[in-house]
mmCIF file with all atom_site columns, C-alpha atoms in Angstrom:
data_model
loop_
_atom_site.group_PDB
_atom_site.id
_atom_site.type_symbol
_atom_site.label_atom_id
_atom_site.label_alt_id
_atom_site.label_comp_id
_atom_site.label_asym_id
_atom_site.label_entity_id
_atom_site.label_seq_id
_atom_site.pdbx_PDB_ins_code
_atom_site.Cartn_x
_atom_site.Cartn_y
_atom_site.Cartn_z
_atom_site.occupancy
_atom_site.B_iso_or_equiv
_atom_site.pdbx_formal_charge
_atom_site.auth_seq_id
_atom_site.auth_comp_id
_atom_site.auth_asym_id
_atom_site.auth_atom_id
_atom_site.pdbx_PDB_model_num
ATOM 1   C CA . ILE M 1 1   ? 0.000   0.000  0.000   1.00 69.00 ? 19  ILE M CA 1
ATOM 2   C CA . ARG M 1 2   ? 2.688   2.490  1.001   1.00 73.00 ? 20  ARG M CA 1
ATOM 3   C CA . GLN M 1 3   ? 4.888   1.725  -1.975  1.00 80.00 ? 21  GLN M CA 1
ATOM 4   C CA . ARG M 1 4   ? 2.087   2.278  -4.505  1.00 79.00 ? 22  ARG M CA 1
ATOM 5   C CA . MET M 1 5   ? 0.785   5.483  -2.934  1.00 77.00 ? 23  MET M CA 1
ATOM 6   C CA . LEU M 1 6   ? 4.123   7.149  -2.286  1.00 85.00 ? 24  LEU M CA 1
ATOM 7   C CA . MET M 1 7   ? 5.775   6.234  -5.586  1.00 84.00 ? 25  MET M CA 1
ATOM 8   C CA . GLU M 1 8   ? 2.755   7.221  -7.691  1.00 85.00 ? 26  GLU M CA 1
ATOM 9   C CA . LYS M 1 9   ? 1.431   10.300 -5.884  1.00 88.00 ? 27  LYS M CA 1
ATOM 10  C CA . VAL M 1 10  ? 4.419   12.032 -4.287  1.00 95.00 ? 28  VAL M CA 1
ATOM 11  C CA . GLN M 1 11  ? 6.798   14.433 -6.017  1.00 95.00 ? 29  GLN M CA 1
ATOM 12  C CA . GLY M 1 12  ? 8.563   17.792 -5.721  1.00 96.00 ? 30  GLY M CA 1
ATOM 13  C CA . HIS M 1 13  ? 9.425   19.235 -2.321  1.00 97.00 ? 31  HIS M CA 1
ATOM 14  C CA . VAL M 1 14  ? 7.958   16.749 0.157   1.00 97.00 ? 32  VAL M CA 1
ATOM 15  C CA . LEU M 1 15  ? 7.188   16.954 3.879   1.00 98.00 ? 33  LEU M CA 1
ATOM 16  C CA . GLU M 1 16  ? 6.359   13.825 5.845   1.00 97.00 ? 34  GLU M CA 1
ATOM 17  C CA . VAL M 1 17  ? 4.833   14.498 9.267   1.00 97.00 ? 35  VAL M CA 1
ATOM 18  C CA . ALA M 1 18  ? 5.010   12.117 12.235  1.00 95.00 ? 36  ALA M CA 1
ATOM 19  C CA . ALA M 1 19  ? 7.690   10.224 10.313  1.00 96.00 ? 37  ALA M CA 1
ATOM 20  C CA . GLY M 1 20  ? 8.780   8.136  13.314  1.00 93.00 ? 38  GLY M CA 1
ATOM 21  C CA . THR M 1 21  ? 11.681  5.864  12.384  1.00 94.00 ? 39  THR M CA 1
ATOM 22  C CA . CYS M 1 22  ? 11.411  6.840  8.685   1.00 95.00 ? 40  CYS M CA 1
ATOM 23  C CA . MET M 1 23  ? 10.042  3.549  7.394   1.00 93.00 ? 41  MET M CA 1
ATOM 24  C CA . ASN M 1 24  ? 8.910   5.223  4.154   1.00 94.00 ? 42  ASN M CA 1
ATOM 25  C CA . PHE M 1 25  ? 12.392  6.086  2.874   1.00 94.00 ? 43  PHE M CA 1
ATOM 26  C CA . PRO M 1 26  ? 12.510  3.163  0.373   1.00 92.00 ? 44  PRO M CA 1
ATOM 27  C CA . TYR M 1 27  ? 9.263   4.276  -1.275  1.00 93.00 ? 45  TYR M CA 1
ATOM 28  C CA . TYR M 1 28  ? 10.196  7.800  -2.362  1.00 94.00 ? 46  TYR M CA 1
ATOM 29  C CA . SER M 1 29  ? 10.944  7.974  -6.087  1.00 92.00 ? 47  SER M CA 1
ATOM 30  C CA . LYS M 1 30  ? 13.423  10.075 -8.039  1.00 92.00 ? 48  LYS M CA 1
ATOM 31  C CA . ARG M 1 31  ? 10.594  12.561 -8.692  1.00 94.00 ? 49  ARG M CA 1
ATOM 32  C CA . VAL M 1 32  ? 11.093  13.876 -5.136  1.00 96.00 ? 50  VAL M CA 1
ATOM 33  C CA . LYS M 1 33  ? 13.336  16.991 -5.217  1.00 96.00 ? 51  LYS M CA 1
ATOM 34  C CA . THR M 1 34  ? 13.840  17.286 -1.473  1.00 97.00 ? 52  THR M CA 1
ATOM 35  C CA . LEU M 1 35  ? 12.489  15.355 1.499   1.00 97.00 ? 53  LEU M CA 1
ATOM 36  C CA . THR M 1 36  ? 11.788  16.825 4.927   1.00 98.00 ? 54  THR M CA 1
ATOM 37  C CA . VAL M 1 37  ? 10.727  14.412 7.676   1.00 98.00 ? 55  VAL M CA 1
ATOM 38  C CA . LEU M 1 38  ? 9.323   15.672 10.964  1.00 98.00 ? 56  LEU M CA 1
ATOM 39  C CA . ASP M 1 39  ? 8.627   13.999 14.279  1.00 96.00 ? 57  ASP M CA 1
ATOM 40  C CA . ARG M 1 40  ? 8.278   15.196 17.851  1.00 94.00 ? 58  ARG M CA 1
ATOM 41  C CA . VAL M 1 41  ? 10.665  12.491 19.171  1.00 94.00 ? 59  VAL M CA 1
ATOM 42  C CA . GLU M 1 42  ? 14.283  12.984 18.124  1.00 95.00 ? 60  GLU M CA 1
ATOM 43  C CA . GLU M 1 43  ? 15.246  9.454  19.191  1.00 95.00 ? 61  GLU M CA 1
ATOM 44  C CA . MET M 1 44  ? 12.792  8.075  16.615  1.00 94.00 ? 62  MET M CA 1
ATOM 45  C CA . LEU M 1 45  ? 14.248  10.211 13.847  1.00 95.00 ? 63  LEU M CA 1
ATOM 46  C CA . ALA M 1 46  ? 17.765  9.148  14.827  1.00 94.00 ? 64  ALA M CA 1
ATOM 47  C CA . MET M 1 47  ? 16.838  5.581  13.911  1.00 94.00 ? 65  MET M CA 1
ATOM 48  C CA . GLY M 1 48  ? 16.031  6.814  10.426  1.00 93.00 ? 66  GLY M CA 1
ATOM 49  C CA . GLN M 1 49  ? 19.574  8.084  9.975   1.00 92.00 ? 67  GLN M CA 1
ATOM 50  C CA . LYS M 1 50  ? 20.632  4.477  9.411   1.00 91.00 ? 68  LYS M CA 1
ATOM 51  C CA . LYS M 1 51  ? 18.259  4.185  6.426   1.00 93.00 ? 69  LYS M CA 1
ATOM 52  C CA . VAL M 1 52  ? 19.405  7.089  4.250   1.00 94.00 ? 70  VAL M CA 1
ATOM 53  C CA . ASP M 1 53  ? 21.796  5.226  1.933   1.00 89.00 ? 71  ASP M CA 1
ATOM 54  C CA . ASN M 1 54  ? 19.178  4.462  -0.705  1.00 79.00 ? 72  ASN M CA 1
ATOM 55  C CA . LEU M 1 55  ? 17.616  7.940  -0.743  1.00 91.00 ? 73  LEU M CA 1
ATOM 56  C CA . ARG M 1 56  ? 18.013  9.711  -4.076  1.00 89.00 ? 74  ARG M CA 1
ATOM 57  C CA . CYS M 1 57  ? 17.198  13.215 -2.833  1.00 95.00 ? 75  CYS M CA 1
ATOM 58  C CA . PRO M 1 58  ? 18.497  15.685 -0.227  1.00 96.00 ? 76  PRO M CA 1
ATOM 59  C CA . LEU M 1 59  ? 17.003  15.119 3.227   1.00 97.00 ? 77  LEU M CA 1
ATOM 60  C CA . GLN M 1 60  ? 16.504  17.065 6.422   1.00 97.00 ? 78  GLN M CA 1
ATOM 61  C CA . ALA M 1 61  ? 15.078  15.550 9.602   1.00 97.00 ? 79  ALA M CA 1
ATOM 62  C CA . VAL M 1 62  ? 13.291  18.047 11.847  1.00 97.00 ? 80  VAL M CA 1
ATOM 63  C CA . VAL M 1 63  ? 12.154  17.756 15.440  1.00 97.00 ? 81  VAL M CA 1
ATOM 64  C CA . GLY M 1 64  ? 8.812   19.525 15.761  1.00 96.00 ? 82  GLY M CA 1
ATOM 65  C CA . GLU M 1 65  ? 5.059   19.293 16.252  1.00 96.00 ? 83  GLU M CA 1
ATOM 66  C CA . MET M 1 66  ? 2.688   18.444 13.404  1.00 96.00 ? 84  MET M CA 1
ATOM 67  C CA . THR M 1 67  ? 0.099   20.750 14.970  1.00 96.00 ? 85  THR M CA 1
ATOM 68  C CA . LYS M 1 68  ? 2.553   23.664 14.684  1.00 96.00 ? 86  LYS M CA 1
ATOM 69  C CA . LEU M 1 69  ? 4.704   23.018 11.619  1.00 97.00 ? 87  LEU M CA 1
ATOM 70  C CA . PRO M 1 70  ? 7.836   25.218 11.498  1.00 97.00 ? 88  PRO M CA 1
ATOM 71  C CA . PHE M 1 71  ? 7.508   26.257 7.845   1.00 97.00 ? 89  PHE M CA 1
ATOM 72  C CA . GLU M 1 72  ? 6.028   29.107 5.842   1.00 94.00 ? 90  GLU M CA 1
ATOM 73  C CA . ASP M 1 73  ? 2.658   28.868 4.127   1.00 94.00 ? 91  ASP M CA 1
ATOM 74  C CA . GLY M 1 74  ? 2.681   27.002 0.823   1.00 93.00 ? 92  GLY M CA 1
ATOM 75  C CA . THR M 1 75  ? 6.219   25.640 1.170   1.00 95.00 ? 93  THR M CA 1
ATOM 76  C CA . PHE M 1 76  ? 5.735   22.043 -0.013  1.00 96.00 ? 94  PHE M CA 1
ATOM 77  C CA . ASP M 1 77  ? 4.434   20.420 -3.187  1.00 96.00 ? 95  ASP M CA 1
ATOM 78  C CA . CYS M 1 78  ? 3.305   17.385 -1.235  1.00 97.00 ? 96  CYS M CA 1
ATOM 79  C CA . VAL M 1 79  ? 2.656   16.657 2.446   1.00 97.00 ? 97  VAL M CA 1
ATOM 80  C CA . VAL M 1 80  ? 2.575   13.015 3.524   1.00 97.00 ? 98  VAL M CA 1
ATOM 81  C CA . GLY M 1 81  ? 1.079   11.378 6.587   1.00 96.00 ? 99  GLY M CA 1
ATOM 82  C CA . THR M 1 82  ? 1.068   7.629  7.179   1.00 93.00 ? 100 THR M CA 1
ATOM 83  C CA . LEU M 1 83  ? -0.738  6.407  10.280  1.00 90.00 ? 101 LEU M CA 1
ATOM 84  C CA . CYS M 1 84  ? -0.554  9.831  11.898  1.00 91.00 ? 102 CYS M CA 1
ATOM 85  C CA . ILE M 1 85  ? -4.110  11.224 11.829  1.00 90.00 ? 103 ILE M CA 1
ATOM 86  C CA . CYS M 1 86  ? -5.401  8.022  13.408  1.00 83.00 ? 104 CYS M CA 1
ATOM 87  C CA . SER M 1 87  ? -3.058  8.591  16.359  1.00 84.00 ? 105 SER M CA 1
ATOM 88  C CA . ALA M 1 88  ? -2.988  12.402 16.645  1.00 87.00 ? 106 ALA M CA 1
ATOM 89  C CA . GLU M 1 89  ? -4.451  13.974 19.777  1.00 87.00 ? 107 GLU M CA 1
ATOM 90  C CA . HIS M 1 90  ? -5.752  16.891 17.683  1.00 93.00 ? 108 HIS M CA 1
ATOM 91  C CA . PRO M 1 91  ? -6.270  15.485 14.171  1.00 94.00 ? 109 PRO M CA 1
ATOM 92  C CA . LYS M 1 92  ? -8.128  18.472 12.672  1.00 95.00 ? 110 LYS M CA 1
ATOM 93  C CA . LYS M 1 93  ? -5.470  20.879 13.854  1.00 96.00 ? 111 LYS M CA 1
ATOM 94  C CA . ALA M 1 94  ? -2.776  18.677 12.344  1.00 97.00 ? 112 ALA M CA 1
ATOM 95  C CA . LEU M 1 95  ? -4.644  18.474 9.025   1.00 97.00 ? 113 LEU M CA 1
ATOM 96  C CA . LYS M 1 96  ? -5.093  22.246 8.904   1.00 96.00 ? 114 LYS M CA 1
ATOM 97  C CA . GLU M 1 97  ? -1.351  22.685 9.442   1.00 97.00 ? 115 GLU M CA 1
ATOM 98  C CA . MET M 1 98  ? -0.605  20.186 6.667   1.00 97.00 ? 116 MET M CA 1
ATOM 99  C CA . ALA M 1 99  ? -2.884  22.192 4.377   1.00 96.00 ? 117 ALA M CA 1
ATOM 100 C CA . ARG M 1 100 ? -1.268  25.489 5.381   1.00 95.00 ? 118 ARG M CA 1
ATOM 101 C CA . VAL M 1 101 ? 2.260   24.461 4.383   1.00 96.00 ? 119 VAL M CA 1
ATOM 102 C CA . CYS M 1 102 ? 1.068   22.798 1.139   1.00 96.00 ? 120 CYS M CA 1
ATOM 103 C CA . ARG M 1 103 ? 1.300   24.803 -2.093  1.00 93.00 ? 121 ARG M CA 1
ATOM 104 C CA . PRO M 1 104 ? -1.989  26.314 -3.313  1.00 88.00 ? 122 PRO M CA 1
ATOM 105 C CA . ASN M 1 105 ? -3.718  24.774 -6.328  1.00 84.00 ? 123 ASN M CA 1
ATOM 106 C CA . SER M 1 106 ? -1.023  22.281 -7.334  1.00 89.00 ? 124 SER M CA 1
ATOM 107 C CA . GLY M 1 107 ? -0.168  20.933 -3.857  1.00 94.00 ? 125 GLY M CA 1
ATOM 108 C CA . ARG M 1 108 ? -1.314  17.546 -2.626  1.00 96.00 ? 126 ARG M CA 1
ATOM 109 C CA . ILE M 1 109 ? -1.754  15.918 0.790   1.00 96.00 ? 127 ILE M CA 1
ATOM 110 C CA . VAL M 1 110 ? -1.312  12.139 0.753   1.00 96.00 ? 128 VAL M CA 1
ATOM 111 C CA . LEU M 1 111 ? -2.665  10.123 3.679   1.00 96.00 ? 129 LEU M CA 1
ATOM 112 C CA . ILE M 1 112 ? -2.544  6.429  4.534   1.00 93.00 ? 130 ILE M CA 1
ATOM 113 C CA . GLU M 1 113 ? -4.596  5.959  7.690   1.00 89.00 ? 131 GLU M CA 1
ATOM 114 C CA . ILE M 1 114 ? -6.446  3.380  9.773   1.00 79.00 ? 132 ILE M CA 1
ATOM 115 C CA . GLY M 1 115 ? -10.002 4.301  10.670  1.00 73.00 ? 133 GLY M CA 1
ATOM 116 C CA . GLU M 1 116 ? -13.630 3.264  10.689  1.00 69.00 ? 134 GLU M CA 1
ATOM 117 C CA . SER M 1 117 ? -14.168 0.592  8.047   1.00 62.00 ? 135 SER M CA 1
ATOM 118 C CA . SER M 1 118 ? -16.352 0.956  4.974   1.00 59.00 ? 136 SER M CA 1
ATOM 119 C CA . TRP M 1 119 ? -17.571 -2.592 5.796   1.00 47.00 ? 137 TRP M CA 1
ATOM 120 C CA . THR M 1 120 ? -20.424 -2.677 8.347   1.00 58.00 ? 138 THR M CA 1
ATOM 121 C CA . ILE M 1 121 ? -19.508 -6.124 9.633   1.00 54.00 ? 139 ILE M CA 1
ATOM 122 C CA . VAL M 1 122 ? -15.928 -5.058 10.332  1.00 51.00 ? 140 VAL M CA 1
ATOM 123 C CA . ASN M 1 123 ? -17.156 -2.094 12.380  1.00 51.00 ? 141 ASN M CA 1
ATOM 124 C CA . ALA M 1 124 ? -19.494 -4.384 14.325  1.00 52.00 ? 142 ALA M CA 1
ATOM 125 C CA . VAL M 1 125 ? -16.614 -6.715 15.179  1.00 57.00 ? 143 VAL M CA 1
ATOM 126 C CA . SER M 1 126 ? -14.409 -3.765 16.134  1.00 59.00 ? 144 SER M CA 1
ATOM 127 C CA . GLU M 1 127 ? -17.090 -2.360 18.406  1.00 58.00 ? 145 GLU M CA 1
ATOM 128 C CA . TYR M 1 128 ? -17.616 -5.770 20.002  1.00 52.00 ? 146 TYR M CA 1
ATOM 129 C CA . PHE M 1 129 ? -13.918 -5.981 20.893  1.00 56.00 ? 147 PHE M CA 1
ATOM 130 C CA . LEU M 1 130 ? -13.897 -2.318 21.972  1.00 54.00 ? 148 LEU M CA 1
ATOM 131 C CA . LEU M 1 131 ? -11.083 -1.422 19.576  1.00 53.00 ? 149 LEU M CA 1
ATOM 132 C CA . GLY M 1 132 ? -12.172 2.203  19.532  1.00 50.00 ? 150 GLY M CA 1
ATOM 133 C CA . ASN M 1 133 ? -12.224 2.802  23.266  1.00 52.00 ? 151 ASN M CA 1
ATOM 134 C CA . PRO M 1 134 ? -9.675  5.017  25.047  1.00 51.00 ? 152 PRO M CA 1
ATOM 135 C CA . LYS M 1 135 ? -7.884  2.061  26.626  1.00 50.00 ? 153 LYS M CA 1
ATOM 136 C CA . HIS M 1 136 ? -7.260  0.497  23.218  1.00 46.00 ? 154 HIS M CA 1
ATOM 137 C CA . ALA M 1 137 ? -5.958  3.817  21.881  1.00 47.00 ? 155 ALA M CA 1
ATOM 138 C CA . TRP M 1 138 ? -3.631  4.103  24.853  1.00 44.00 ? 156 TRP M CA 1
ATOM 139 C CA . ASP M 1 139 ? -2.337  0.550  24.452  1.00 51.00 ? 157 ASP M CA 1
ATOM 140 C CA . CYS M 1 140 ? -1.992  0.535  20.653  1.00 51.00 ? 158 CYS M CA 1
ATOM 141 C CA . GLY M 1 141 ? -1.303  4.190  19.880  1.00 52.00 ? 159 GLY M CA 1
ATOM 142 C CA . SER M 1 142 ? -4.213  4.758  17.485  1.00 60.00 ? 160 SER M CA 1
ATOM 143 C CA . TYR M 1 143 ? -7.955  5.404  17.382  1.00 63.00 ? 161 TYR M CA 1
ATOM 144 C CA . ASP M 1 144 ? -9.322  2.725  15.071  1.00 69.00 ? 162 ASP M CA 1
ATOM 145 C CA . ASP M 1 145 ? -12.836 4.181  14.902  1.00 69.00 ? 163 ASP M CA 1
ATOM 146 C CA . ARG M 1 146 ? -12.086 7.620  13.477  1.00 79.00 ? 164 ARG M CA 1
ATOM 147 C CA . ARG M 1 147 ? -13.923 8.660  10.308  1.00 85.00 ? 165 ARG M CA 1
ATOM 148 C CA . ILE M 1 148 ? -10.853 9.731  8.379   1.00 89.00 ? 166 ILE M CA 1
ATOM 149 C CA . ALA M 1 149 ? -12.557 11.196 5.298   1.00 91.00 ? 167 ALA M CA 1
ATOM 150 C CA . GLU M 1 150 ? -14.880 13.304 7.453   1.00 92.00 ? 168 GLU M CA 1
ATOM 151 C CA . LEU M 1 151 ? -11.930 14.627 9.441   1.00 93.00 ? 169 LEU M CA 1
ATOM 152 C CA . VAL M 1 152 ? -10.167 15.603 6.223   1.00 95.00 ? 170 VAL M CA 1
ATOM 153 C CA . GLN M 1 153 ? -13.218 17.457 4.917   1.00 94.00 ? 171 GLN M CA 1
ATOM 154 C CA . ASP M 1 154 ? -13.980 19.097 8.277   1.00 94.00 ? 172 ASP M CA 1
ATOM 155 C CA . ALA M 1 155 ? -10.418 20.453 8.310   1.00 94.00 ? 173 ALA M CA 1
ATOM 156 C CA . GLY M 1 156 ? -11.175 22.296 5.076   1.00 92.00 ? 174 GLY M CA 1
ATOM 157 C CA . LEU M 1 157 ? -9.412  20.032 2.586   1.00 95.00 ? 175 LEU M CA 1
ATOM 158 C CA . LYS M 1 158 ? -10.791 18.921 -0.758  1.00 94.00 ? 176 LYS M CA 1
ATOM 159 C CA . ILE M 1 159 ? -10.611 15.143 -1.305  1.00 95.00 ? 177 ILE M CA 1
ATOM 160 C CA . ARG M 1 160 ? -9.311  14.296 -4.785  1.00 94.00 ? 178 ARG M CA 1
ATOM 161 C CA . SER M 1 161 ? -9.428  10.524 -4.363  1.00 93.00 ? 179 SER M CA 1
ATOM 162 C CA . HIS M 1 162 ? -10.347 8.101  -1.588  1.00 92.00 ? 180 HIS M CA 1
ATOM 163 C CA . ARG M 1 163 ? -9.813  4.358  -1.711  1.00 90.00 ? 181 ARG M CA 1
ATOM 164 C CA . THR M 1 164 ? -9.914  1.756  1.029   1.00 85.00 ? 182 THR M CA 1
ATOM 165 C CA . ALA M 1 165 ? -7.998  -1.471 1.546   1.00 83.00 ? 183 ALA M CA 1
ATOM 166 C CA . ARG M 1 166 ? -7.751  -4.382 3.979   1.00 60.00 ? 184 ARG M CA 1
ATOM 167 C CA . LYS M 1 167 ? -11.432 -4.854 4.718   1.00 67.00 ? 185 LYS M CA 1
ATOM 168 C CA . GLY M 1 168 ? -12.092 -1.155 4.397   1.00 63.00 ? 186 GLY M CA 1
ATOM 169 C CA . ARG M 1 169 ? -10.032 -0.143 7.421   1.00 72.00 ? 187 ARG M CA 1
ATOM 170 C CA . PHE M 1 170 ? -7.093  1.453  5.583   1.00 84.00 ? 188 PHE M CA 1
ATOM 171 C CA . HIS M 1 171 ? -7.963  4.783  3.985   1.00 89.00 ? 189 HIS M CA 1
ATOM 172 C CA . LEU M 1 172 ? -5.833  5.983  1.058   1.00 93.00 ? 190 LEU M CA 1
ATOM 173 C CA . ILE M 1 173 ? -6.616  9.641  0.501   1.00 93.00 ? 191 ILE M CA 1
ATOM 174 C CA . VAL M 1 174 ? -5.224  12.303 -1.809  1.00 95.00 ? 192 VAL M CA 1
ATOM 175 C CA . ALA M 1 175 ? -6.465  15.781 -0.890  1.00 96.00 ? 193 ALA M CA 1
ATOM 176 C CA . SER M 1 176 ? -5.629  19.390 -1.629  1.00 94.00 ? 194 SER M CA 1
ATOM 177 C CA . PRO M 1 177 ? -5.895  22.602 0.390   1.00 91.00 ? 195 PRO M CA 1
ATOM 178 C CA . LYS M 1 178 ? -8.782  24.889 -0.513  1.00 80.00 ? 196 LYS M CA 1
ATOM 179 C CA . TRP M 1 179 ? -6.558  27.812 -1.326  1.00 61.00 ? 197 TRP M CA 1
ATOM 180 C CA . THR M 1 180 ? -7.247  30.395 -4.037  1.00 54.00 ? 198 THR M CA 1
ATOM 181 C CA . ASP M 1 181 ? -5.046  31.870 -6.740  1.00 49.00 ? 199 ASP M CA 1
ATOM 182 C CA . ALA M 1 182 ? -4.936  35.072 -4.708  1.00 46.00 ? 200 ALA M CA 1
ATOM 183 C CA . VAL M 1 183 ? -2.958  33.406 -1.920  1.00 54.00 ? 201 VAL M CA 1
ATOM 184 C CA . ASP M 1 184 ? 0.759   34.057 -2.208  1.00 58.00 ? 202 ASP M CA 1
ATOM 185 C CA . ALA M 1 185 ? 3.159   31.116 -2.051  1.00 63.00 ? 203 ALA M CA 1
ATOM 186 C CA . PRO M 1 186 ? 6.952   31.010 -2.043  1.00 65.00 ? 204 PRO M CA 1
ATOM 187 C CA . GLU M 1 187 ? 8.598   31.016 -5.465  1.00 71.00 ? 205 GLU M CA 1
ATOM 188 C CA . GLU M 1 188 ? 9.522   27.580 -6.724  1.00 76.00 ? 206 GLU M CA 1
ATOM 189 C CA . SER M 1 189 ? 13.112  26.610 -5.976  1.00 81.00 ? 207 SER M CA 1
ATOM 190 C CA . ASP M 1 190 ? 15.359  23.557 -5.999  1.00 82.00 ? 208 ASP M CA 1
ATOM 191 C CA . GLU M 1 191 ? 16.747  24.446 -2.570  1.00 90.00 ? 209 GLU M CA 1
ATOM 192 C CA . MET M 1 192 ? 15.843  22.663 0.652   1.00 94.00 ? 210 MET M CA 1
ATOM 193 C CA . PRO M 1 193 ? 12.904  24.409 2.406   1.00 94.00 ? 211 PRO M CA 1
ATOM 194 C CA . LYS M 1 194 ? 13.989  26.481 5.385   1.00 93.00 ? 212 LYS M CA 1
ATOM 195 C CA . LEU M 1 195 ? 12.657  26.265 8.906   1.00 94.00 ? 213 LEU M CA 1
ATOM 196 C CA . LYS M 1 196 ? 10.585  29.074 10.354  1.00 91.00 ? 214 LYS M CA 1
ATOM 197 C CA . GLY M 1 197 ? 9.273   28.764 13.882  1.00 85.00 ? 215 GLY M CA 1
ATOM 198 C CA . GLU M 1 198 ? 9.657   26.144 16.575  1.00 88.00 ? 216 GLU M CA 1
ATOM 199 C CA . GLY M 1 199 ? 11.697  23.326 15.117  1.00 92.00 ? 217 GLY M CA 1
ATOM 200 C CA . THR M 1 200 ? 15.260  22.038 15.153  1.00 95.00 ? 218 THR M CA 1
ATOM 201 C CA . ILE M 1 201 ? 17.196  20.044 12.574  1.00 94.00 ? 219 ILE M CA 1
ATOM 202 C CA . SER M 1 202 ? 18.179  16.614 13.856  1.00 95.00 ? 220 SER M CA 1
ATOM 203 C CA . PHE M 1 203 ? 20.305  15.590 10.861  1.00 95.00 ? 221 PHE M CA 1
ATOM 204 C CA . THR M 1 204 ? 20.669  16.112 7.123   1.00 95.00 ? 222 THR M CA 1
ATOM 205 C CA . HIS M 1 205 ? 21.739  13.921 4.216   1.00 95.00 ? 223 HIS M CA 1
ATOM 206 C CA . THR M 1 206 ? 22.922  14.717 0.701   1.00 94.00 ? 224 THR M CA 1
ATOM 207 C CA . PRO M 1 207 ? 23.112  11.789 -1.722  1.00 91.00 ? 225 PRO M CA 1
ATOM 208 C CA . ALA M 1 208 ? 26.394  11.270 -3.530  1.00 81.00 ? 226 ALA M CA 1
ATOM 209 C CA . GLN M 1 209 ? 26.451  12.309 -7.170  1.00 73.00 ? 227 GLN M CA 1
ATOM 210 C CA . PRO M 1 210 ? 26.893  9.511  -9.749  1.00 59.00 ? 228 PRO M CA 1
ATOM 211 C CA . GLU M 1 211 ? 30.390  10.759 -10.603 1.00 55.00 ? 229 GLU M CA 1
ATOM 212 C CA . ALA M 1 212 ? 31.394  10.706 -6.952  1.00 46.00 ? 230 ALA M CA 1
ATOM 213 C CA . GLN M 1 213 ? 29.966  7.226  -6.523  1.00 48.00 ? 231 GLN M CA 1
ATOM 214 C CA . GLY M 1 214 ? 32.052  6.033  -9.490  1.00 49.00 ? 232 GLY M CA 1
ATOM 215 C CA . GLU M 1 215 ? 35.201  7.508  -7.978  1.00 47.00 ? 233 GLU M CA 1
ATOM 216 C CA . VAL M 1 216 ? 34.506  5.779  -4.672  1.00 44.00 ? 234 VAL M CA 1
ATOM 217 C CA . ALA M 1 217 ? 33.983  2.467  -6.456  1.00 45.00 ? 235 ALA M CA 1
ATOM 218 C CA . GLN M 1 218 ? 37.250  2.860  -8.405  1.00 49.00 ? 236 GLN M CA 1
ATOM 219 C CA . ALA M 1 219 ? 39.130  3.719  -5.220  1.00 46.00 ? 237 ALA M CA 1
ATOM 220 C CA . ALA M 1 220 ? 37.718  0.620  -3.545  1.00 44.00 ? 238 ALA M CA 1
ATOM 221 C CA . GLN M 1 221 ? 38.848  -1.553 -6.470  1.00 51.00 ? 239 GLN M CA 1
ATOM 222 C CA . GLY M 1 222 ? 42.292  -0.003 -6.396  1.00 47.00 ? 240 GLY M CA 1
#
């Protein structure tokens, strides 16, 4: 699911919120210009530093809150969230922040979330086992009964596509912010987006150029 969504839908300057240990690194294609990953726990991001070798784009890892993203309005071409809205304490606030930092008109927000199933029988079973109660959320780190599409719309986003998978419990959503042409956005650039606000850089990574990789390989053979 992740591989298909991220490789097909994600490009340009990309922000991934609540990135955790950066499990999505292998799924970002060469169409990504720069990748910014953000999480509130620096120790989680540090685990991602061991996974950067196969990245084909510049990376910065930022410690910060997804309900108060440290970037200017309209900074990113694409904002990604995988299993973050289902676990966020304030999901609408997080979604509004994701929309704020997404470019107007052309920007996209890509979500892969667990929530209330589109299958009635699955919801009945979930309710029977109390999967949506506070104790389950505390133990498992997610609210399995959230209506993800409704949250996205209530936060002011326009849903472009919505598919479900795995008995209707996984929601694959592509949305866009409801901005207008009158809203100013930063000029397009190839440079890494800069921080503005409460956030700190944990680490950065710049992939080796093909020429440099060839020189390293020749040196190793010699």
